[in-house]
């Protein structure tokens, strides 16, 4: 791989890189053992895909192993041939599961500059120039020997023969190129007939480019041909830089056999500096075969991604590297997730990483959403993936919220449908008919509010801050001191969500009072003080505060009103979007809907104990709420391998060290910050390759009858 860019290949399949040109088709694979070979060049007048597939299959036979991923940069790629699905079918014999196909202008660029912006002029038998900006690309020339390729080896060779014949028949000045013509064709009158009938004429004519370069220092005609070629090549580079907005100082790299001739390179660089005085000439990072290999690194958001055609067939795979999307909600911490994964903060709030198949933000595999993959291959998850895993980083409090039971969700969804409230409408509470149980496992100290506590105790804490008041404060304290706890809680919540201006005024006084008070409830209020006069600040007094130490887990079931205040953790949940909010939010608060599903009984926080197992130097701390949808595990490995008691689907993220995953014959190494999906159907083995390794897994849960 090229030494530039930190991006890892967007796949873990064994790669066969193919650099297909008119002179040769080169193939190379680095893993699991090095293999390299050359085949005869592509004949662009024939169908291209069978030629490419023949090279792939032949390489597989020579190397005596399959090539699951084939990355190809090729000359002569037309719209008709740009059919990766057909090419994949032709490569089946080589065990190919994925094909990435691109014009050699793309792979030439990648070989020269990697993923950086700039301009690459690739001049061999043909020539093509590619400019890549921040958000777009521009191809210049590369129109073939009949219509373009100005400055190419063919263009130089054709010019040499043209001037040689003009010197031979007296129409042009004398030139040493005429003797080159006679050496190749003792009867120059027959040269054109021989070349016109030669199926290899393009490569043969391009072969005369070397003589032009060699004679340039002493032959005026040869020197003028090289100078004109340099002007054409510089013009292409400037056009590409202008079209993609690279400014006055673009990086420009000249690659290909034509530039091995000092005269053409010098002429091109001179013309470039005359046109663009600030141009930065850079040396190439690699060669064409390296660029073909780099196709595996081109991510979906890169400007070149639209120029890479991909076809996939996942066969019987069980291990997939996943790219999880980052959600930058305003409440997110700017540092927790970067520090956990060994990355640099970027100044944005980084609230959640989503690891799952939720359609609004799915993890991606080779650029494909996991939800799309599972839609076509449901057996990979044993059906729908019943959980969503998140890395959650709360820098400030999330909203007070509650989730419905499955029955409540079905009723609410149908009711909102009947009322004509569209999905996506801010007033909509129910996006689906599913429940949304949750569990949070603390990685750092984590503060949460969870479920109602004794209303009398809540009244005492409030009175300590706001005093024994008249007005709305007095109403609230009296409601909380009702001897029937369920009545006390309902009346209090109804009052706080009544919309009365006095409630907001009371909340503002509460925030001011909390700044001068040392108590635990005052600390809770201070954590949410940015919400100003939000009634949720008063409602926080009604809830249990839970301070989780790292390694402790909290389960939140339907009807349990809650809020996360601060900390970093792994959250697992059923993948529903059904949420009703009760405060600490600018979003819609449906008071009637909230009151309908909140459980107005006092409850102790549902802490989930860990069950621990250890063997072969691998420890597993498992957190299993009484749910079939999910369980969460913290894995710490000093050695291995250890086979986990796991054959169902799983999501995994490594937060320390490096871990080797194995399923059947598949192997996948994850570094710190990497994520993966393990498909159902094969046991999972793990081993630390950089110890200590730490990872978090979310897997299927078990019904209550199967809990330990």
PDB file of N, CA and C in Angstrom, residues 33-80:
ATOM      1  N   UNK A  33       0.098 -14.300   1.185  1.00  0.00           N
ATOM      2  CA  UNK A  33       1.498 -14.341   0.765  1.00  0.00           C
ATOM      3  C   UNK A  33       1.603 -13.588  -0.555  1.00  0.00           C
ATOM      4  N   UNK A  34       2.780 -13.047  -0.793  1.00  0.00           N
ATOM      5  CA  UNK A  34       2.965 -12.160  -1.939  1.00  0.00           C
ATOM      6  C   UNK A  34       2.879 -12.946  -3.245  1.00  0.00           C
ATOM      7  N   UNK A  35       2.165 -12.354  -4.220  1.00  0.00           N
ATOM      8  CA  UNK A  35       2.041 -12.949  -5.549  1.00  0.00           C
ATOM      9  C   UNK A  35       1.993 -11.818  -6.563  1.00  0.00           C
ATOM     10  N   UNK A  36       2.744 -11.961  -7.662  1.00  0.00           N
ATOM     11  CA  UNK A  36       2.741 -10.949  -8.715  1.00  0.00           C
ATOM     12  C   UNK A  36       2.985 -11.640 -10.047  1.00  0.00           C
ATOM     13  N   UNK A  37       2.307 -11.149 -11.096  1.00  0.00           N
ATOM     14  CA  UNK A  37       2.459 -11.760 -12.419  1.00  0.00           C
ATOM     15  C   UNK A  37       2.016 -10.741 -13.475  1.00  0.00           C
ATOM     16  N   UNK A  38       2.494 -10.926 -14.698  1.00  0.00           N
ATOM     17  CA  UNK A  38       2.078 -10.087 -15.833  1.00  0.00           C
ATOM     18  C   UNK A  38       1.522 -10.959 -16.943  1.00  0.00           C
ATOM     19  N   UNK A  39       0.452 -10.473 -17.563  1.00  0.00           N
ATOM     20  CA  UNK A  39      -0.172 -11.137 -18.702  1.00  0.00           C
ATOM     21  C   UNK A  39      -0.109 -10.187 -19.897  1.00  0.00           C
ATOM     22  N   UNK A  40      -0.349 -10.682 -21.100  1.00  0.00           N
ATOM     23  CA  UNK A  40      -0.362  -9.793 -22.272  1.00  0.00           C
ATOM     24  C   UNK A  40      -1.363  -8.656 -22.097  1.00  0.00           C
ATOM     25  N   UNK A  41      -1.066  -7.503 -22.732  1.00  0.00           N
ATOM     26  CA  UNK A  41      -1.891  -6.315 -22.566  1.00  0.00           C
ATOM     27  C   UNK A  41      -3.300  -6.461 -23.107  1.00  0.00           C
ATOM     28  N   UNK A  42      -4.175  -5.587 -22.630  1.00  0.00           N
ATOM     29  CA  UNK A  42      -5.568  -5.584 -23.071  1.00  0.00           C
ATOM     30  C   UNK A  42      -5.654  -5.051 -24.501  1.00  0.00           C
ATOM     31  N   UNK A  43      -6.472  -5.696 -25.300  1.00  0.00           N
ATOM     32  CA  UNK A  43      -6.718  -5.256 -26.673  1.00  0.00           C
ATOM     33  C   UNK A  43      -8.035  -4.495 -26.663  1.00  0.00           C
ATOM     34  N   UNK A  44      -7.956  -3.182 -26.802  1.00  0.00           N
ATOM     35  CA  UNK A  44      -9.137  -2.343 -26.586  1.00  0.00           C
ATOM     36  C   UNK A  44     -10.162  -2.473 -27.699  1.00  0.00           C
ATOM     37  N   UNK A  45      -9.798  -3.083 -28.816  1.00  0.00           N
ATOM     38  CA  UNK A  45     -10.774  -3.289 -29.888  1.00  0.00           C
ATOM     39  C   UNK A  45     -11.647  -4.508 -29.625  1.00  0.00           C
ATOM     40  N   UNK A  46     -11.329  -5.262 -28.569  1.00  0.00           N
ATOM     41  CA  UNK A  46     -12.120  -6.435 -28.206  1.00  0.00           C
ATOM     42  C   UNK A  46     -12.868  -6.175 -26.907  1.00  0.00           C
ATOM     43  N   UNK A  47     -13.834  -7.028 -26.621  1.00  0.00           N
ATOM     44  CA  UNK A  47     -14.576  -6.899 -25.371  1.00  0.00           C
ATOM     45  C   UNK A  47     -13.608  -6.983 -24.191  1.00  0.00           C
ATOM     46  N   UNK A  48     -13.677  -6.000 -23.306  1.00  0.00           N
ATOM     47  CA  UNK A  48     -12.675  -5.860 -22.262  1.00  0.00           C
ATOM     48  C   UNK A  48     -12.892  -6.812 -21.080  1.00  0.00           C
ATOM     49  N   UNK A  49     -14.131  -6.983 -20.633  1.00  0.00           N
ATOM     50  CA  UNK A  49     -14.384  -7.731 -19.407  1.00  0.00           C
ATOM     51  C   UNK A  49     -13.901  -9.178 -19.463  1.00  0.00           C
ATOM     52  N   UNK A  50     -14.126  -9.906 -20.549  1.00  0.00           N
ATOM     53  CA  UNK A  50     -13.586 -11.275 -20.583  1.00  0.00           C
ATOM     54  C   UNK A  50     -12.064 -11.305 -20.464  1.00  0.00           C
ATOM     55  N   UNK A  51     -11.378 -10.318 -21.028  1.00  0.00           N
ATOM     56  CA  UNK A  51      -9.921 -10.274 -20.908  1.00  0.00           C
ATOM     57  C   UNK A  51      -9.504 -10.074 -19.447  1.00  0.00           C
ATOM     58  N   UNK A  52     -10.206  -9.187 -18.760  1.00  0.00           N
ATOM     59  CA  UNK A  52      -9.897  -8.946 -17.352  1.00  0.00           C
ATOM     60  C   UNK A  52     -10.195 -10.177 -16.512  1.00  0.00           C
ATOM     61  N   UNK A  53     -11.347 -10.802 -16.754  1.00  0.00           N
ATOM     62  CA  UNK A  53     -11.715 -11.995 -15.992  1.00  0.00           C
ATOM     63  C   UNK A  53     -10.737 -13.136 -16.247  1.00  0.00           C
ATOM     64  N   UNK A  54     -10.287 -13.282 -17.494  1.00  0.00           N
ATOM     65  CA  UNK A  54      -9.305 -14.335 -17.798  1.00  0.00           C
ATOM     66  C   UNK A  54      -8.037 -14.133 -16.980  1.00  0.00           C
ATOM     67  N   UNK A  55      -7.606 -12.879 -16.834  1.00  0.00           N
ATOM     68  CA  UNK A  55      -6.403 -12.605 -16.048  1.00  0.00           C
ATOM     69  C   UNK A  55      -6.624 -12.928 -14.572  1.00  0.00           C
ATOM     70  N   UNK A  56      -7.800 -12.595 -14.045  1.00  0.00           N
ATOM     71  CA  UNK A  56      -8.102 -12.872 -12.635  1.00  0.00           C
ATOM     72  C   UNK A  56      -8.131 -14.373 -12.377  1.00  0.00           C
ATOM     73  N   UNK A  57      -8.833 -15.108 -13.231  1.00  0.00           N
ATOM     74  CA  UNK A  57      -8.933 -16.558 -13.058  1.00  0.00           C
ATOM     75  C   UNK A  57      -7.563 -17.213 -13.208  1.00  0.00           C
ATOM     76  N   UNK A  58      -6.781 -16.759 -14.195  1.00  0.00           N
ATOM     77  CA  UNK A  58      -5.441 -17.314 -14.381  1.00  0.00           C
ATOM     78  C   UNK A  58      -4.562 -17.031 -13.166  1.00  0.00           C
ATOM     79  N   UNK A  59      -4.694 -15.820 -12.603  1.00  0.00           N
ATOM     80  CA  UNK A  59      -3.924 -15.483 -11.409  1.00  0.00           C
ATOM     81  C   UNK A  59      -4.303 -16.388 -10.241  1.00  0.00           C
ATOM     82  N   UNK A  60      -5.600 -16.662 -10.086  1.00  0.00           N
ATOM     83  CA  UNK A  60      -6.054 -17.545  -9.013  1.00  0.00           C
ATOM     84  C   UNK A  60      -5.463 -18.941  -9.165  1.00  0.00           C
ATOM     85  N   UNK A  61      -5.401 -19.417 -10.385  1.00  0.00           N
ATOM     86  CA  UNK A  61      -4.820 -20.744 -10.621  1.00  0.00           C
ATOM     87  C   UNK A  61      -3.324 -20.744 -10.335  1.00  0.00           C
ATOM     88  N   UNK A  62      -2.617 -19.710 -10.796  1.00  0.00           N
ATOM     89  CA  UNK A  62      -1.176 -19.649 -10.572  1.00  0.00           C
ATOM     90  C   UNK A  62      -0.845 -19.517  -9.087  1.00  0.00           C
ATOM     91  N   UNK A  63      -1.610 -18.692  -8.386  1.00  0.00           N
ATOM     92  CA  UNK A  63      -1.357 -18.473  -6.959  1.00  0.00           C
ATOM     93  C   UNK A  63      -1.904 -19.588  -6.093  1.00  0.00           C
ATOM     94  N   UNK A  64      -2.779 -20.421  -6.687  1.00  0.00           N
ATOM     95  CA  UNK A  64      -3.400 -21.556  -5.987  1.00  0.00           C
ATOM     96  C   UNK A  64      -4.177 -21.085  -4.758  1.00  0.00           C
ATOM     97  N   UNK A  65      -4.926 -20.005  -4.959  1.00  0.00           N
ATOM     98  CA  UNK A  65      -5.809 -19.528  -3.888  1.00  0.00           C
ATOM     99  C   UNK A  65      -6.879 -18.618  -4.488  1.00  0.00           C
ATOM    100  N   UNK A  66      -8.008 -18.471  -3.807  1.00  0.00           N
ATOM    101  CA  UNK A  66      -9.053 -17.570  -4.308  1.00  0.00           C
ATOM    102  C   UNK A  66      -8.695 -16.119  -4.019  1.00  0.00           C
ATOM    103  N   UNK A  67      -9.333 -15.215  -4.752  1.00  0.00           N
ATOM    104  CA  UNK A  67      -9.184 -13.782  -4.528  1.00  0.00           C
ATOM    105  C   UNK A  67     -10.574 -13.187  -4.313  1.00  0.00           C
ATOM    106  N   UNK A  68     -11.003 -13.094  -3.046  1.00  0.00           N
ATOM    107  CA  UNK A  68     -12.357 -12.587  -2.765  1.00  0.00           C
ATOM    108  C   UNK A  68     -12.600 -11.163  -3.247  1.00  0.00           C
ATOM    109  N   UNK A  69     -11.566 -10.304  -3.196  1.00  0.00           N
ATOM    110  CA  UNK A  69     -11.726  -8.920  -3.647  1.00  0.00           C
ATOM    111  C   UNK A  69     -10.768  -8.655  -4.793  1.00  0.00           C
ATOM    112  N   UNK A  70     -11.298  -8.181  -5.908  1.00  0.00           N
ATOM    113  CA  UNK A  70     -10.491  -7.817  -7.067  1.00  0.00           C
ATOM    114  C   UNK A  70     -10.697  -6.339  -7.343  1.00  0.00           C
ATOM    115  N   UNK A  71      -9.595  -5.585  -7.362  1.00  0.00           N
ATOM    116  CA  UNK A  71      -9.643  -4.147  -7.651  1.00  0.00           C
ATOM    117  C   UNK A  71      -8.918  -3.911  -8.965  1.00  0.00           C
ATOM    118  N   UNK A  72      -9.599  -3.270  -9.920  1.00  0.00           N
ATOM    119  CA  UNK A  72      -9.080  -3.180 -11.282  1.00  0.00           C
ATOM    120  C   UNK A  72      -9.086  -1.739 -11.773  1.00  0.00           C
ATOM    121  N   UNK A  73      -7.928  -1.308 -12.250  1.00  0.00           N
ATOM    122  CA  UNK A  73      -7.834  -0.085 -13.027  1.00  0.00           C
ATOM    123  C   UNK A  73      -7.468  -0.467 -14.447  1.00  0.00           C
ATOM    124  N   UNK A  74      -8.242  -0.015 -15.423  1.00  0.00           N
ATOM    125  CA  UNK A  74      -8.026  -0.501 -16.785  1.00  0.00           C
ATOM    126  C   UNK A  74      -8.125   0.610 -17.814  1.00  0.00           C
ATOM    127  N   UNK A  75      -7.345   0.459 -18.848  1.00  0.00           N
ATOM    128  CA  UNK A  75      -7.473   1.304 -20.021  1.00  0.00           C
ATOM    129  C   UNK A  75      -8.696   0.875 -20.819  1.00  0.00           C
ATOM    130  N   UNK A  76      -9.215   1.771 -21.638  1.00  0.00           N
ATOM    131  CA  UNK A  76     -10.282   1.422 -22.569  1.00  0.00           C
ATOM    132  C   UNK A  76     -11.614   1.094 -21.941  1.00  0.00           C
ATOM    133  N   UNK A  77     -11.882   1.614 -20.735  1.00  0.00           N
ATOM    134  CA  UNK A  77     -13.137   1.292 -20.053  1.00  0.00           C
ATOM    135  C   UNK A  77     -14.256   2.185 -20.594  1.00  0.00           C
ATOM    136  N   UNK A  78     -15.167   1.590 -21.331  1.00  0.00           N
ATOM    137  CA  UNK A  78     -16.309   2.318 -21.891  1.00  0.00           C
ATOM    138  C   UNK A  78     -17.537   2.076 -21.038  1.00  0.00           C
ATOM    139  N   UNK A  79     -18.602   2.815 -21.303  1.00  0.00           N
ATOM    140  CA  UNK A  79     -19.854   2.600 -20.585  1.00  0.00           C
ATOM    141  C   UNK A  79     -20.354   1.170 -20.771  1.00  0.00           C
ATOM    142  N   UNK A  80     -20.134   0.622 -21.945  1.00  0.00           N
ATOM    143  CA  UNK A  80     -20.584  -0.741 -22.218  1.00  0.00           C
ATOM    144  C   UNK A  80     -19.856  -1.751 -21.335  1.00  0.00           C
TER     145      UNK A  80
END
